[in-house]
Short mmCIF file of C-alpha atoms and ligand atoms in Angstrom, two decimals:
data_model
loop_
_atom_site.label_atom_id
_atom_site.label_comp_id
_atom_site.label_asym_id
_atom_site.label_seq_id
_atom_site.Cartn_x
_atom_site.Cartn_y
_atom_site.Cartn_z
CA MET A 74 0.00 0.00 0.00
CA LYS A 75 1.04 3.61 -0.49
CA LEU A 76 1.10 5.31 2.90
CA LEU A 77 1.66 8.87 4.11
CA VAL A 78 3.34 9.65 7.43
CA THR A 79 3.23 13.32 8.42
CA GLY A 80 5.93 14.27 10.94
CA GLY A 81 7.84 11.26 9.58
CA ALA A 82 11.29 12.69 10.38
CA GLY A 83 10.50 13.01 14.08
CA PHE A 84 11.07 10.61 16.94
CA LEU A 85 7.96 8.44 16.53
CA GLY A 86 7.50 9.15 12.82
CA SER A 87 10.94 7.85 11.85
CA HIS A 88 10.36 4.56 13.69
CA LEU A 89 6.94 4.27 12.06
CA CYS A 90 8.36 4.87 8.54
CA GLU A 91 10.96 2.19 9.21
CA ARG A 92 8.34 -0.30 10.37
CA LEU A 93 5.99 0.38 7.45
CA LEU A 94 8.81 -0.03 4.91
CA GLY A 95 9.76 -3.27 6.67
CA ASP A 96 6.16 -4.45 6.25
CA GLY A 97 6.53 -3.96 2.48
CA HIS A 98 4.69 -0.66 2.00
CA ASP A 99 5.51 2.36 -0.11
CA VAL A 100 6.04 5.26 2.33
CA LEU A 101 5.78 9.00 1.73
CA CYS A 102 7.29 10.92 4.64
CA VAL A 103 6.25 14.56 4.93
CA ASP A 104 7.93 16.92 7.41
CA ASN A 105 8.83 20.58 7.79
CA PHE A 106 11.85 19.67 9.97
CA PHE A 107 10.80 21.91 12.84
CA THR A 108 11.71 19.25 15.41
CA GLY A 109 12.42 16.46 12.96
CA ASP A 110 15.92 15.58 11.90
CA LYS A 111 17.17 14.25 8.57
CA ARG A 112 19.52 11.99 10.50
CA ASN A 113 16.47 10.12 11.85
CA ILE A 114 15.59 8.95 8.36
CA ALA A 115 18.97 9.15 6.59
CA HIS A 116 19.20 5.34 6.60
CA LEU A 117 15.87 5.11 4.72
CA VAL A 118 16.82 7.52 1.93
CA GLY A 119 17.85 5.45 -1.06
CA ASN A 120 15.22 2.79 -0.41
CA PRO A 121 13.14 2.89 -3.63
CA TYR A 122 9.94 2.61 -1.60
CA PHE A 123 10.76 5.62 0.60
CA GLU A 124 10.06 9.19 -0.46
CA LEU A 125 10.72 12.35 1.53
CA GLN A 126 8.88 15.63 0.99
CA ARG A 127 9.56 18.88 2.85
CA HIS A 128 6.13 20.32 3.53
CA ASP A 129 4.28 22.15 6.30
CA VAL A 130 0.93 20.51 7.05
CA THR A 131 -0.68 23.88 7.75
CA PHE A 132 -0.77 24.14 3.94
CA PRO A 133 -2.80 21.78 1.72
CA LEU A 134 -1.06 18.72 0.33
CA TYR A 135 -1.96 17.05 -2.95
CA VAL A 136 -0.70 13.47 -3.13
CA GLU A 137 -2.20 10.05 -3.78
CA VAL A 138 -2.09 7.59 -0.86
CA GLU A 139 -4.27 4.89 0.68
CA GLN A 140 -3.66 5.51 4.39
CA ILE A 141 -2.52 8.60 6.34
CA TYR A 142 -0.75 8.58 9.69
CA ASN A 143 -0.97 12.15 11.00
CA LEU A 144 1.88 12.72 13.46
CA ALA A 145 3.06 16.21 12.50
CA CYS A 146 3.20 18.34 15.64
CA PRO A 147 5.99 19.24 18.05
CA ALA A 148 5.45 17.08 21.12
CA SER A 149 7.61 18.42 23.91
CA PRO A 150 6.79 21.58 25.89
CA VAL A 151 10.03 23.42 24.98
CA HIS A 152 9.28 22.93 21.31
CA TYR A 153 5.53 23.48 21.28
CA GLN A 154 5.83 26.57 23.50
CA PHE A 155 8.53 28.08 21.24
CA ASP A 156 5.87 29.23 18.75
CA PRO A 157 2.51 28.47 20.36
CA VAL A 158 0.44 29.99 17.55
CA GLN A 159 2.15 27.73 15.02
CA THR A 160 1.57 24.75 17.37
CA THR A 161 -2.19 25.32 17.38
CA LYS A 162 -2.13 25.88 13.62
CA THR A 163 -0.21 22.65 13.09
CA SER A 164 -2.78 20.65 15.05
CA VAL A 165 -5.89 22.38 13.73
CA HIS A 166 -5.03 23.43 10.16
CA GLY A 167 -2.92 20.29 9.85
CA ALA A 168 -5.94 18.16 10.80
CA ILE A 169 -8.21 20.06 8.39
CA ASN A 170 -5.74 19.63 5.53
CA MET A 171 -5.08 15.95 6.17
CA LEU A 172 -8.78 15.18 6.73
CA GLY A 173 -9.57 17.01 3.48
CA LEU A 174 -7.01 14.84 1.73
CA ALA A 175 -8.46 11.68 3.30
CA LYS A 176 -11.95 12.72 2.25
CA ARG A 177 -10.90 13.32 -1.37
CA LEU A 178 -8.93 10.06 -1.57
CA LYS A 179 -11.37 7.98 0.53
CA ALA A 180 -8.27 7.06 2.51
CA ARG A 181 -8.20 5.86 6.11
CA ILE A 182 -6.58 8.40 8.45
CA LEU A 183 -5.09 7.96 11.91
CA GLN A 184 -4.54 10.83 14.33
CA ALA A 185 -1.66 10.76 16.82
CA SER A 186 -3.52 12.38 19.69
CA THR A 187 -2.25 12.58 23.22
CA SER A 188 -2.93 11.90 26.88
CA GLU A 189 -2.65 15.70 27.26
CA VAL A 190 -6.30 15.87 26.15
CA TYR A 191 -7.05 14.70 29.72
CA GLY A 192 -5.15 17.70 31.17
CA ASP A 193 -4.62 17.44 34.92
CA PRO A 194 -7.08 14.58 35.44
CA GLU A 195 -9.39 13.98 38.42
CA VAL A 196 -9.89 10.39 37.21
CA HIS A 197 -7.18 7.84 37.64
CA PRO A 198 -6.28 5.86 35.60
CA GLN A 199 -7.75 7.71 32.60
CA THR A 200 -10.34 5.92 30.50
CA GLU A 201 -11.29 7.14 27.03
CA ASP A 202 -14.73 8.31 28.18
CA TYR A 203 -13.16 10.83 30.60
CA TRP A 204 -13.51 14.34 29.11
CA GLY A 205 -10.46 15.82 30.78
CA ARG A 206 -9.61 18.87 32.85
CA VAL A 207 -7.68 21.24 30.61
CA ASN A 208 -6.79 24.87 31.15
CA PRO A 209 -7.83 26.67 27.93
CA ILE A 210 -5.59 29.73 28.47
CA GLY A 211 -2.37 28.36 29.98
CA ILE A 212 1.04 27.91 28.41
CA ARG A 213 0.33 24.23 27.59
CA SER A 214 -3.02 25.03 25.99
CA CYS A 215 -1.64 25.53 22.46
CA TYR A 216 -0.79 21.83 22.48
CA ASP A 217 -3.57 20.39 24.65
CA GLU A 218 -6.41 22.39 23.12
CA GLY A 219 -4.93 22.07 19.63
CA LYS A 220 -5.00 18.29 19.98
CA ARG A 221 -8.51 18.38 21.46
CA CYS A 222 -9.75 20.45 18.53
CA ALA A 223 -8.04 18.06 16.12
CA GLU A 224 -9.99 15.19 17.71
CA THR A 225 -13.21 17.21 17.29
CA LEU A 226 -12.41 17.69 13.60
CA PHE A 227 -11.68 13.99 13.16
CA PHE A 228 -15.03 13.00 14.63
CA ASP A 229 -16.93 15.69 12.69
CA TYR A 230 -15.33 14.66 9.38
CA HIS A 231 -16.33 11.11 10.27
CA ARG A 232 -19.95 11.97 11.16
CA GLN A 233 -20.47 14.61 8.49
CA HIS A 234 -18.43 13.24 5.58
CA GLY A 235 -18.01 9.55 6.42
CA VAL A 236 -14.21 9.78 6.62
CA ASP A 237 -12.67 6.55 7.91
CA ILE A 238 -10.87 7.75 11.06
CA LYS A 239 -8.77 6.21 13.83
CA VAL A 240 -7.82 8.24 16.90
CA MET A 241 -5.05 7.12 19.23
CA ARG A 242 -4.26 8.89 22.53
CA ILE A 243 -0.58 8.39 23.13
CA PHE A 244 0.89 8.48 26.62
CA ASN A 245 4.58 9.22 27.37
CA THR A 246 6.73 7.28 24.95
CA TYR A 247 10.50 7.10 24.95
CA GLY A 248 13.31 5.46 23.03
CA PRO A 249 16.16 6.09 20.60
CA ARG A 250 15.87 9.31 18.51
CA MET A 251 14.19 11.35 21.23
CA HIS A 252 15.60 14.86 21.22
CA PRO A 253 18.45 15.22 23.71
CA ASN A 254 17.42 18.73 24.85
CA ASP A 255 13.67 18.75 24.70
CA GLY A 256 13.00 18.81 28.42
CA ARG A 257 11.20 15.47 28.41
CA VAL A 258 11.92 13.55 31.52
CA VAL A 259 13.49 10.34 30.17
CA SER A 260 15.88 12.10 27.78
CA ASN A 261 16.65 14.78 30.38
CA PHE A 262 17.60 12.28 33.05
CA ILE A 263 19.69 10.12 30.70
CA VAL A 264 21.58 13.05 29.19
CA GLN A 265 22.26 14.56 32.61
CA ALA A 266 23.45 11.20 33.97
CA LEU A 267 25.74 10.57 30.96
CA ARG A 268 27.23 14.07 31.22
CA GLY A 269 27.80 13.64 34.95
CA GLU A 270 25.46 16.58 35.69
CA ASP A 271 22.99 16.52 38.57
CA ILE A 272 19.60 15.06 37.65
CA SER A 273 16.94 17.75 38.03
CA ILE A 274 13.59 16.67 39.40
CA TYR A 275 10.71 19.15 39.30
CA GLY A 276 8.91 19.33 42.64
CA SER A 277 9.22 16.53 45.17
CA GLY A 278 9.59 13.79 42.56
CA GLN A 279 6.51 12.00 43.86
CA GLN A 280 4.49 12.82 40.72
CA THR A 281 4.12 9.70 38.59
CA ARG A 282 4.30 8.93 34.90
CA SER A 283 4.02 5.75 32.87
CA PHE A 284 6.52 5.18 30.08
CA CYS A 285 5.93 3.21 26.90
CA TYR A 286 8.86 2.01 24.81
CA VAL A 287 8.76 3.17 21.19
CA ASP A 288 8.64 -0.35 19.63
CA ASP A 289 5.48 -1.14 21.60
CA LEU A 290 3.84 2.08 20.49
CA ILE A 291 4.70 1.53 16.82
CA GLU A 292 3.04 -1.90 17.02
CA GLY A 293 0.01 -0.06 18.44
CA PHE A 294 -0.04 2.39 15.49
CA VAL A 295 -0.09 -0.44 12.98
CA ARG A 296 -2.76 -2.42 14.84
CA MET A 297 -4.97 0.64 15.23
CA MET A 298 -4.65 1.67 11.59
CA ASN A 299 -5.57 -1.82 10.43
CA SER A 300 -8.32 -2.43 12.97
CA GLU A 301 -11.84 -3.40 11.91
CA ALA A 302 -13.87 -0.87 9.90
CA GLY A 303 -16.01 1.38 12.07
CA PHE A 304 -13.71 1.19 15.10
CA THR A 305 -12.71 4.82 15.40
CA GLY A 306 -11.34 4.99 18.95
CA PRO A 307 -10.29 7.13 20.69
CA VAL A 308 -8.05 4.51 22.18
CA ASN A 309 -5.40 4.99 24.85
CA MET A 310 -1.94 3.65 24.12
CA GLY A 311 0.73 3.66 26.73
CA ASN A 312 2.27 1.59 29.44
CA PRO A 313 0.10 1.45 32.56
CA VAL A 314 3.00 0.64 34.89
CA GLU A 315 3.60 3.80 36.92
CA PHE A 316 6.87 5.12 38.29
CA THR A 317 7.59 8.23 40.35
CA MET A 318 10.14 10.65 38.95
CA LEU A 319 12.39 9.74 41.84
CA GLU A 320 12.24 6.04 40.92
CA LEU A 321 13.00 6.85 37.29
CA ALA A 322 16.00 8.98 38.28
CA GLU A 323 17.36 6.16 40.43
CA LYS A 324 16.94 3.59 37.63
CA VAL A 325 18.74 5.86 35.16
CA LEU A 326 21.56 6.42 37.63
CA SER A 327 22.03 2.71 38.21
CA LEU A 328 21.82 1.71 34.50
CA THR A 329 24.27 4.41 33.37
CA GLY A 330 26.58 3.85 36.34
CA SER A 331 26.65 7.64 36.72
CA LYS A 332 27.89 9.42 39.83
CA SER A 333 25.43 12.32 39.30
CA GLY A 334 23.38 13.57 42.24
CA ILE A 335 19.69 14.55 42.30
CA ILE A 336 18.51 18.18 42.75
CA HIS A 337 14.95 19.50 43.07
CA LYS A 338 13.56 22.42 41.04
CA PRO A 339 10.16 24.24 41.22
CA LEU A 340 7.24 22.51 39.48
CA PRO A 341 6.24 24.22 36.18
CA ASN A 342 2.70 25.59 35.65
CA ASP A 343 -0.04 23.10 34.77
CA ASP A 344 2.23 20.09 35.25
CA PRO A 345 -0.06 17.10 35.79
CA ARG A 346 0.56 15.27 39.07
CA GLN A 347 -0.32 11.83 37.88
CA ARG A 348 -0.95 10.23 34.51
CA GLN A 349 -1.69 6.58 33.79
CA PRO A 350 -3.53 5.02 30.85
CA ASP A 351 -6.35 2.55 31.16
CA ILE A 352 -5.61 0.35 28.15
CA THR A 353 -8.57 -2.04 28.41
CA ILE A 354 -9.91 -0.98 24.99
CA ALA A 355 -6.52 -1.38 23.26
CA ARG A 356 -6.16 -4.79 24.86
CA GLU A 357 -9.65 -6.02 24.01
CA ARG A 358 -10.16 -4.47 20.56
CA LEU A 359 -6.61 -4.58 19.22
CA GLY A 360 -5.01 -7.36 21.27
CA TRP A 361 -2.32 -4.79 22.15
CA THR A 362 -0.30 -4.62 25.34
CA PRO A 363 3.14 -3.14 25.89
CA LYS A 364 5.82 -5.83 26.11
CA VAL A 365 9.08 -3.99 26.79
CA SER A 366 10.00 -3.38 30.43
CA LEU A 367 11.23 0.05 31.54
CA GLU A 368 14.61 -1.46 32.29
CA ASP A 369 15.05 -3.02 28.80
CA GLY A 370 13.80 0.14 27.09
CA LEU A 371 16.13 2.32 29.12
CA VAL A 372 19.11 0.14 28.20
CA GLU A 373 18.40 0.72 24.45
CA THR A 374 17.77 4.43 24.96
CA ILE A 375 20.89 4.94 27.05
CA ALA A 376 22.96 3.16 24.38
CA TYR A 377 21.52 5.54 21.76
CA PHE A 378 22.31 8.64 23.80
CA ARG A 379 25.83 7.38 24.53
CA ARG A 380 26.43 7.13 20.74
CA THR A 381 24.80 10.50 20.02
CA LEU A 382 26.65 12.39 22.74
CA ALA A 383 29.96 10.81 21.71
CA GLY A 384 29.50 11.66 18.03
N1 NAD B 251 6.43 11.05 22.12
C1 NAD B 251 5.41 11.04 22.93
O1 NAD B 251 5.53 10.65 24.09
C2 NAD B 251 4.05 11.49 22.44
C3 NAD B 251 2.99 11.47 23.36
C4 NAD B 251 1.73 11.88 22.95
C5 NAD B 251 1.52 12.26 21.64
N2 NAD B 251 2.55 12.26 20.77
C6 NAD B 251 2.26 12.72 19.40
O2 NAD B 251 2.94 11.94 18.45
C7 NAD B 251 3.37 12.76 17.36
C8 NAD B 251 4.88 12.60 17.16
O3 NAD B 251 5.56 12.99 18.34
P1 NAD B 251 7.15 12.85 18.50
O4 NAD B 251 7.40 12.52 19.91
O5 NAD B 251 7.67 11.99 17.42
O6 NAD B 251 7.58 14.37 18.28
P2 NAD B 251 8.67 15.01 17.30
O7 NAD B 251 8.72 16.46 17.64
O8 NAD B 251 9.93 14.24 17.34
O9 NAD B 251 8.00 14.80 15.89
C9 NAD B 251 7.08 15.67 15.31
C10 NAD B 251 7.42 15.82 13.85
O10 NAD B 251 6.46 16.68 13.24
C11 NAD B 251 7.16 17.63 12.43
N3 NAD B 251 6.33 18.84 12.32
C12 NAD B 251 6.03 19.73 13.29
N4 NAD B 251 5.23 20.68 12.81
C13 NAD B 251 5.01 20.39 11.49
C14 NAD B 251 4.29 21.00 10.45
N5 NAD B 251 3.59 22.13 10.65
N6 NAD B 251 4.30 20.43 9.21
C15 NAD B 251 5.02 19.28 9.00
N7 NAD B 251 5.73 18.66 9.94
C16 NAD B 251 5.72 19.21 11.18
C17 NAD B 251 8.47 17.88 13.15
O11 NAD B 251 9.46 18.44 12.35
C18 NAD B 251 8.81 16.46 13.64
O12 NAD B 251 9.52 15.74 12.67
C19 NAD B 251 2.97 14.19 17.70
O13 NAD B 251 1.75 14.48 17.05
C20 NAD B 251 2.75 14.15 19.19
O14 NAD B 251 1.81 15.09 19.61
C21 NAD B 251 3.82 11.90 21.15
#
């Protein structure tokens, strides 16, 4: 099949392109390289079934494909807060443009949504029927509300125009090709530990997160895209095993063998205290569960950062 991956030069997108090519598909990767990196996909260039197009999804795109994976959007707070207006445009105009393309082509389209649609949740763990508690005017809103509006557009294109949609709500995912300086906790801790700098924990370190390894998530993308007709989601995808930030820091210190210490910094605005996916729907409808333990995933990620920082 001929497939389109928007945001294909990013962390998740590059792994997805690789997987789809491996499955024998013809892959068109579209990216404006805001947070994406050509090095993420350099090894795919030259494959006759891989095509790369520099394009910003806030503008219409005219191509012929059978399925669309819509991942284009900066995902980490430092990047999405750099130009918040562009972040909202990427989610909202990007969704309109890609949904318009899907409508014209009668192509199936999958949206990479996020657990951030739940905001700072009062429900724990989060199930898909929870509507969320999101600040509409805070510094994270460009991302959270942009993604919420994109979901609205997906469901309205589905109801109004019959577009074949799939919506996945992704929880914290980590692995090789994460950005080293994007402020996300796993990459932050690893880079600090490898550089021998103190590991900075925001607040007490008792806030929890669950971490999904990238290979597990990519399997989830493929299963969701190829799920039975009429199953739209939204479906949570993430690893339900929770760790406190303090536990994560200690694991990173022990796996890197680093002598770094731990320091505490003030908690940023709107930082959710707790986040954990309920993945019952993914398990029952897609037969999907994460398989990679935090320890195994960290070993791979640490090896990647060791190579990157050395080179
Ligand atoms: N990594 C996670 O933990 C996570 C969690 C929840 C949701 N997601 C979602 O998954 C998707 C991919 O995230 P990621 O972690 O790979 O982030 P990333 O920043 O590495 O990748 C995003 C990609 O989109 C591209 N992009 C940004 N704006 C664009 C635009 N206007 N036009 C074209 N390309 C554009 C970037 O250059 C980059 O290659 C995002 O939509 C993100 O919201 C990721």
